[in-house]
Coordinates of C-alpha atoms and ligand atoms in Angstrom, one line a residue:
X126 CA 77.7 103.7 123.2
X127 CA 81.6 103.6 122.3
X128 CA 84.3 101.6 121.9
X129 CA 87.5 100.7 123.0
X130 CA 90.8 100.4 121.3
X131 CA 93.7 98.5 122.8
X132 CA 96.9 99.1 120.7
X133 CA 99.6 96.1 121.4
X134 CA 102.8 97.3 120.8
X135 CA 104.8 94.3 119.3
X136 CA 105.7 92.5 116.0
X137 CA 108.0 89.8 115.3
X138 CA 109.3 91.5 112.4
X139 CA 109.3 95.0 111.2
X140 CA 107.3 95.1 107.3
X141 CA 109.4 97.8 105.8
X142 CA 106.2 100.1 104.6
X143 CA 104.8 100.2 108.4
X144 CA 104.2 103.5 110.1
X145 CA 102.8 102.2 113.4
X146 CA 104.2 102.3 116.5
X147 CA 105.7 98.8 117.1
X148 CA 108.9 97.2 119.0
X149 CA 110.1 93.9 117.6
X150 CA 111.6 93.6 121.0
X151 CA 109.6 91.1 123.1
X152 CA 111.4 92.2 126.9
X153 CA 109.1 94.6 128.3
X154 CA 105.5 92.6 127.5
X155 CA 104.8 91.8 131.3
X156 CA 105.8 95.6 132.1
X157 CA 103.3 96.6 129.3
X158 CA 100.7 94.1 130.3
X159 CA 100.5 95.5 133.8
X160 CA 100.9 99.1 132.5
X161 CA 97.9 98.7 130.3
X162 CA 95.6 97.3 133.2
X163 CA 96.4 100.3 135.2
X164 CA 95.8 102.7 132.3
X165 CA 92.2 101.1 132.2
X166 CA 91.7 102.7 135.4
X167 CA 93.3 105.8 135.0
X168 CA 91.8 106.5 131.6
X169 CA 88.4 105.5 132.2
X170 CA 86.7 108.6 132.9
X171 CA 87.8 110.1 129.4
X172 CA 84.4 108.2 127.9
X173 CA 82.4 110.0 130.1
X174 CA 80.0 106.8 131.7
X175 CA 79.4 105.5 127.7
X176 CA 78.2 102.4 127.0
X177 CA 81.0 99.9 125.4
X178 CA 79.6 98.2 122.2
X179 CA 83.0 97.4 120.7
X180 CA 86.3 96.2 121.5
X181 CA 89.4 96.1 119.1
X182 CA 92.5 94.6 119.7
X183 CA 95.1 96.1 117.3
X184 CA 98.5 97.1 117.0
X185 CA 101.5 95.7 116.2
X186 CA 100.4 92.5 116.9
X187 CA 98.0 91.4 119.5
X188 CA 99.0 87.8 119.2
X189 CA 102.6 88.2 119.7
X190 CA 101.2 88.6 123.3
X191 CA 100.7 85.1 125.4
X192 CA 97.1 84.1 125.2
X193 CA 96.8 84.3 129.1
X194 CA 98.1 88.0 128.9
X195 CA 95.0 88.8 126.2
X196 CA 92.6 87.0 129.0
X197 CA 94.1 89.2 131.5
X198 CA 93.4 92.3 129.6
X199 CA 90.0 91.2 128.8
X200 CA 89.0 90.4 132.2
X201 CA 90.1 93.7 133.6
X202 CA 88.4 95.5 130.4
X203 CA 85.2 94.0 131.6
X204 CA 85.3 94.7 135.1
X205 CA 86.3 98.1 134.6
X206 CA 83.9 99.0 131.7
X207 CA 81.1 96.3 131.7
X208 CA 80.7 94.1 128.7
X209 CA 76.8 94.0 129.1
X210 CA 76.3 96.1 125.7
X211 CA 79.3 94.6 124.0
X212 CA 78.0 93.6 120.1
X213 CA 81.6 93.2 118.6
X214 CA 85.2 91.9 120.0
X215 CA 87.9 91.8 117.1
X216 CA 91.5 90.7 117.6
X217 CA 93.9 91.2 115.0
X218 CA 96.4 88.5 114.1
X219 CA 99.4 88.0 111.7
X220 CA 98.9 84.1 109.9
X221 CA 102.2 83.1 111.3
X222 CA 101.0 83.3 114.6
X223 CA 97.8 81.5 114.3
X224 CA 99.0 77.7 115.0
X225 CA 96.2 75.4 115.6
X226 CA 97.7 75.6 119.5
X227 CA 97.1 79.3 119.6
X228 CA 93.7 79.3 118.0
X229 CA 92.3 76.6 120.0
X230 CA 93.9 79.1 123.3
X231 CA 92.3 82.0 121.5
X232 CA 88.7 80.4 121.8
X233 CA 88.8 80.9 125.6
X234 CA 88.1 84.6 125.0
X235 CA 85.0 83.9 123.3
X236 CA 83.2 83.5 126.4
X237 CA 84.0 86.9 127.0
X238 CA 82.4 88.1 123.9
X239 CA 85.6 87.8 121.1
X240 CA 83.8 87.3 117.9
X241 CA 85.7 88.4 115.2
X242 CA 88.9 87.9 113.9
X243 CA 91.3 90.1 111.4
X244 CA 93.9 88.2 109.6
X245 CA 96.8 90.1 108.4
X246 CA 97.1 88.0 105.0
X247 CA 98.3 91.4 102.7
X248 CA 99.0 88.9 99.6
X249 CA 98.4 85.1 98.8
X250 CA 102.0 85.1 97.0
X251 CA 105.5 85.0 98.3
X252 CA 106.7 87.5 95.8
X253 CA 104.5 90.1 97.2
X254 CA 104.9 89.2 101.0
X255 CA 108.9 89.0 100.5
X256 CA 108.6 92.6 98.9
X257 CA 107.0 93.7 102.1
X258 CA 109.0 92.0 104.5
X259 CA 106.2 90.4 106.1
X260 CA 107.1 87.5 108.4
X261 CA 104.6 84.9 106.8
X262 CA 104.6 83.3 103.6
X263 CA 101.6 82.6 101.3
X264 CA 100.7 78.7 102.7
X265 CA 100.8 80.1 106.1
X266 CA 98.4 82.6 105.0
X267 CA 96.0 80.3 103.1
X268 CA 96.2 77.7 106.4
X269 CA 95.6 80.6 108.9
X270 CA 92.1 81.8 107.6
X271 CA 91.3 77.7 107.5
X272 CA 92.1 76.8 110.8
X273 CA 90.3 80.0 112.0
X274 CA 87.1 78.9 110.5
X275 CA 87.6 75.2 111.5
X276 CA 87.9 76.2 114.9
X277 CA 84.6 78.1 114.8
X278 CA 85.5 81.6 114.0
X279 CA 82.2 82.8 111.8
X280 CA 83.3 86.4 111.3
X281 CA 86.8 86.4 109.8
X282 CA 87.9 89.7 107.7
X283 CA 91.4 89.6 106.0
X284 CA 93.4 92.6 105.0
X285 CA 94.9 92.6 101.3
X286 CA 97.3 95.1 100.1
X287 CA 97.5 96.3 96.3
X288 CA 99.7 98.4 94.2
X289 CA 102.6 96.2 95.2
X290 CA 105.0 96.4 92.5
X291 CA 105.5 92.6 92.3
X292 CA 101.8 92.0 91.7
X293 CA 100.6 92.5 88.1
X294 CA 96.7 92.9 87.9
X295 CA 96.4 89.3 87.0
X296 CA 97.8 88.2 90.2
X297 CA 95.8 90.7 91.8
X298 CA 92.8 89.3 90.7
X299 CA 94.2 85.9 91.9
X300 CA 94.7 87.5 95.0
X301 CA 90.9 88.5 95.3
X302 CA 89.5 85.3 94.0
X303 CA 91.5 83.4 96.8
X304 CA 89.8 85.6 99.4
X305 CA 86.6 84.8 97.7
X306 CA 86.7 81.2 97.3
X307 CA 87.9 81.5 101.3
X308 CA 84.3 82.7 102.0
X309 CA 85.4 85.5 104.7
X310 CA 82.6 87.8 106.0
X311 CA 84.9 91.0 105.4
X312 CA 87.6 92.2 103.5
X313 CA 90.0 95.3 104.2
X314 CA 92.0 96.5 101.3
X315 CA 94.3 99.4 101.2
X316 CA 96.9 100.6 98.5
X317 CA 100.4 100.2 99.2
X318 CA 101.8 103.3 100.5
X319 CA 105.5 104.6 100.7
X320 CA 105.2 107.0 104.1
X321 CA 108.3 108.9 104.6
X322 CA 110.8 107.3 106.8
X323 CA 110.1 104.0 106.4
X324 CA 112.3 100.9 105.6
X325 CA 110.8 101.0 102.3
X326 CA 111.2 104.4 101.6
X327 CA 114.5 104.0 102.1
X328 CA 115.0 100.8 100.1
X329 CA 113.3 102.1 97.1
X330 CA 115.6 105.2 96.9
X331 CA 119.0 102.8 97.6
X332 CA 117.5 100.6 94.4
X333 CA 116.5 97.6 96.4
X334 CA 112.9 97.6 96.2
X335 CA 111.2 98.7 92.8
X336 CA 109.2 102.1 92.9
X337 CA 105.4 102.1 93.6
X338 CA 103.4 103.2 90.7
X339 CA 100.5 105.1 91.2
X340 CA 98.9 104.2 87.9
X341 CA 98.9 100.4 88.8
X342 CA 97.6 101.4 92.0
X343 CA 94.6 103.2 90.7
X344 CA 94.0 100.4 88.2
X345 CA 94.1 97.6 91.3
X346 CA 91.5 99.9 93.0
X347 CA 89.2 100.0 90.1
X348 CA 89.8 95.9 89.5
X349 CA 88.7 95.6 93.4
X350 CA 85.9 97.7 93.4
X351 CA 85.0 95.3 90.3
X352 CA 85.5 92.2 91.4
X353 CA 84.0 93.0 95.3
X354 CA 80.8 93.8 93.6
X355 CA 80.5 90.9 91.2
X356 CA 81.3 88.4 94.3
X357 CA 78.9 90.0 96.6
X358 CA 81.0 92.1 99.0
X359 CA 79.3 95.8 99.3
X360 CA 82.0 98.2 99.6
X361 CA 80.3 100.5 102.5
X362 CA 83.6 102.4 103.0
X363 CA 86.2 103.4 100.5
X364 CA 88.9 100.4 102.0
X365 CA 86.1 98.3 103.5
X366 CA 84.0 95.8 102.0
X367 CA 81.1 93.5 103.6
X368 CA 79.0 90.4 102.6
X369 CA 75.3 90.6 103.9
X370 CA 75.6 93.5 105.9
X371 CA 78.5 92.2 108.3
X372 CA 80.0 95.4 108.4
X373 CA 82.9 96.2 111.1
X374 CA 81.2 97.7 114.0
X375 CA 84.0 99.1 115.5
X376 CA 85.7 101.2 112.5
X377 CA 82.1 101.9 111.5
X378 CA 81.7 103.8 115.3
X379 CA 84.9 105.8 114.1
X380 CA 83.3 106.8 111.0
X381 CA 79.9 107.8 112.3
X382 CA 81.8 110.0 115.0
X383 CA 81.2 107.9 118.2
X384 CA 83.2 108.1 121.4
X385 CA 86.4 105.7 121.6
X386 CA 89.1 105.1 124.0
X387 CA 92.4 104.1 122.9
X388 CA 94.6 102.4 125.6
X389 CA 98.8 101.5 125.4
X390 CA 101.7 103.6 123.4
X391 CA 100.1 105.6 120.3
X392 CA 96.5 104.9 120.9
X393 CA 94.2 107.5 120.0
X394 CA 91.1 108.7 121.6
X395 CA 87.9 110.7 121.2
X396 CA 85.0 111.8 123.0
X397 CA 83.4 114.9 120.9
X398 CA 85.1 117.4 122.8
X399 CA 88.6 116.4 122.5
X400 CA 91.4 114.2 120.6
X401 CA 94.3 112.6 122.5
X402 CA 96.9 110.5 121.6
X403 CA 99.4 108.4 124.0
X404 CA 103.1 108.7 123.8
X405 CA 104.4 106.7 121.3
X406 CA 107.2 105.0 122.9
X407 CA 106.9 101.6 125.3
X408 CA 109.4 102.6 128.1
X409 CA 107.8 106.4 128.3
X410 CA 104.3 104.9 128.4
X411 CA 105.1 102.3 131.0
X412 CA 107.0 104.4 133.4
X413 CA 104.5 107.2 133.6
X414 CA 101.9 104.7 134.5
X415 CA 104.0 103.3 136.9
X416 CA 103.9 106.7 138.6
X417 CA 100.4 106.7 138.4
X418 CA 100.5 109.2 135.5
X419 CA 98.8 109.2 131.8
X420 CA 101.3 110.3 129.2
X421 CA 99.5 111.5 126.1
X422 CA 98.9 114.9 124.5
X423 CA 95.3 116.1 123.9
X424 CA 93.5 119.0 121.4
X425 CA 90.5 120.5 122.0
X426 CA 88.3 120.1 118.7
X427 CA 86.8 123.6 117.4
X428 CA 83.2 123.6 115.7
X429 CA 85.0 123.4 112.3
X430 CA 87.4 120.9 113.3
X431 CA 84.4 118.7 113.9
X432 CA 82.7 119.2 110.6
X433 CA 86.2 118.7 108.7
X434 CA 86.4 115.2 110.6
X435 CA 82.7 114.4 109.6
X436 CA 83.4 115.5 105.8
X437 CA 86.8 113.4 105.8
X438 CA 85.2 110.3 107.4
X439 CA 81.5 110.4 106.1
X440 CA 82.8 111.1 102.5
X441 CA 84.6 107.7 102.4
X442 CA 81.2 105.9 103.5
X443 CA 78.4 104.9 101.8
X444 CA 76.2 106.8 104.5
X445 CA 77.9 109.7 102.9
X446 CA 77.7 113.4 104.6
X447 CA 74.3 114.8 105.5
X448 CA 74.6 118.6 105.0
X449 CA 71.3 119.4 107.2
X450 CA 73.2 118.1 110.4
X451 CA 75.3 121.5 110.0
X452 CA 74.1 125.1 111.1
X453 CA 72.6 126.9 107.9
X454 CA 75.8 129.2 107.0
X455 CA 78.0 126.0 106.7
X456 CA 75.6 124.1 105.0
X457 CA 75.7 127.2 102.5
X458 CA 79.4 127.3 102.5
X459 CA 79.8 123.4 101.5
X460 CA 77.1 123.8 99.1
X461 CA 78.8 126.6 97.3
X462 CA 82.2 124.9 97.4
X463 CA 80.9 121.6 95.8
X464 CA 80.0 123.9 92.5
X465 CA 83.6 124.1 92.4
X466 CA 84.2 120.6 92.5
X467 CA 83.8 118.1 89.2
X468 CA 80.3 117.1 89.3
X469 CA 81.1 113.5 88.1
X470 CA 82.8 112.9 91.4
X471 CA 79.8 113.2 93.9
X472 CA 76.2 113.1 94.3
X473 CA 74.2 115.7 96.2
X474 CA 70.4 114.5 97.0
X475 CA 68.3 116.0 99.7
X476 CA 71.3 117.3 101.1
X477 CA 73.0 114.0 101.8
X478 CA 76.3 114.3 99.9
X479 CA 77.9 111.0 98.8
X480 CA 81.0 110.2 96.2
X481 CA 80.4 108.4 93.0
X482 CA 82.2 105.6 91.9
X483 CA 84.7 108.3 89.9
X484 CA 85.0 110.5 93.2
X485 CA 86.5 107.5 95.2
X486 CA 89.5 107.7 93.5
X487 CA 89.9 111.2 94.6
X488 CA 88.0 111.6 98.4
X489 CA 91.0 112.6 100.1
X490 CA 91.3 115.7 97.6
X491 CA 87.7 116.5 97.7
X492 CA 87.4 116.2 101.5
X493 CA 90.4 118.7 101.8
X494 CA 88.8 120.8 99.3
X495 CA 85.6 121.0 101.4
X496 CA 86.9 121.9 104.7
X497 CA 85.9 124.7 106.6
X498 CA 88.9 127.2 107.1
X499 CA 89.3 128.1 110.8
X500 CA 87.8 131.8 111.5
Ligands
LIG123 S1 102.6 93.3 111.3 FE1 101.2 95.5 111.5 S2 102.3 96.4 113.0 FE2 103.6 95.3 112.7 S3 105.3 95.9 111.2 FE3 103.8 94.9 110.3 S4 102.5 96.3 109.5 FE4 103.1 97.0 111.0

């Protein structure tokens, strides 16, 4: 089983913290869609005939495309890869795009298997949204979720960002309470991070945005874990929370090491033997495909890289990392390294390694400590 990720590289407005690849110029959308359809045929063999289980349209902002274009992309995907075993089909959407008209149009994709919407809410407070330069306001965020539910979407996930300097702890709890009151099935929540070369980094340096405070982020992560647990959400991955086992199947397959094919500029693919990533530039992506070529870089994975990937992703999930799956020598190396790590941060039971509540604050650092060195 494998997944397909489609990167739609257009956004209405640039959020100042974002380091994904996107363009705010819609000029090349028709050429892009045609290139994407061709790429499906050119890149198909990367999955070595694996059956498609999940489809995820992300970006950028997929809902910046016309629904007729999303439909063309979906139909071509279905004809090239087959949807007979499709379990989950998600489209990311921003609240300002989810007008009643657009939601109604999106319903036309339900007959192809669309069964999940991921709405980029980020906050239910205008001040936070302005801090991040989001294109929508709080009222639109609330209305978009309700409109999607009224239109019959029964599997909705929303994104919320914590650690925004404009949001104190009380307001973070209010944000979470609003999410719970909406009865969404799933929540993804990340700390605001100031990535290098982003507009946010620049604005903080110039003193026109408040700096991000690590202690505030850590406190709000703790509140996130407490509040979600009290309200019936399971933290099945460090940043992902689901009600009633309604996990994100597509994202979970990344963490489980399943194969996936990424299509569109900057999209990443993985087939257990290699990783590859498309050029992060619309014009270069389109012109290569118009010449019948794919423009990507590729890295063959070594055994150690495989193991390190499993440690990095598995450790973040409730399913953990099973040391018994590795060779006895590698498992021994990991057991010895674990002795150097604070024992309050992890559990090792029957060779299954998971993080404790406290360890979740240090997941990346613990993974890095466990990584096997190349020989
Ligand atoms: S909408 Fe998403 S992809 Fe687009 S700029 Fe904002 S965070 Fe980045």
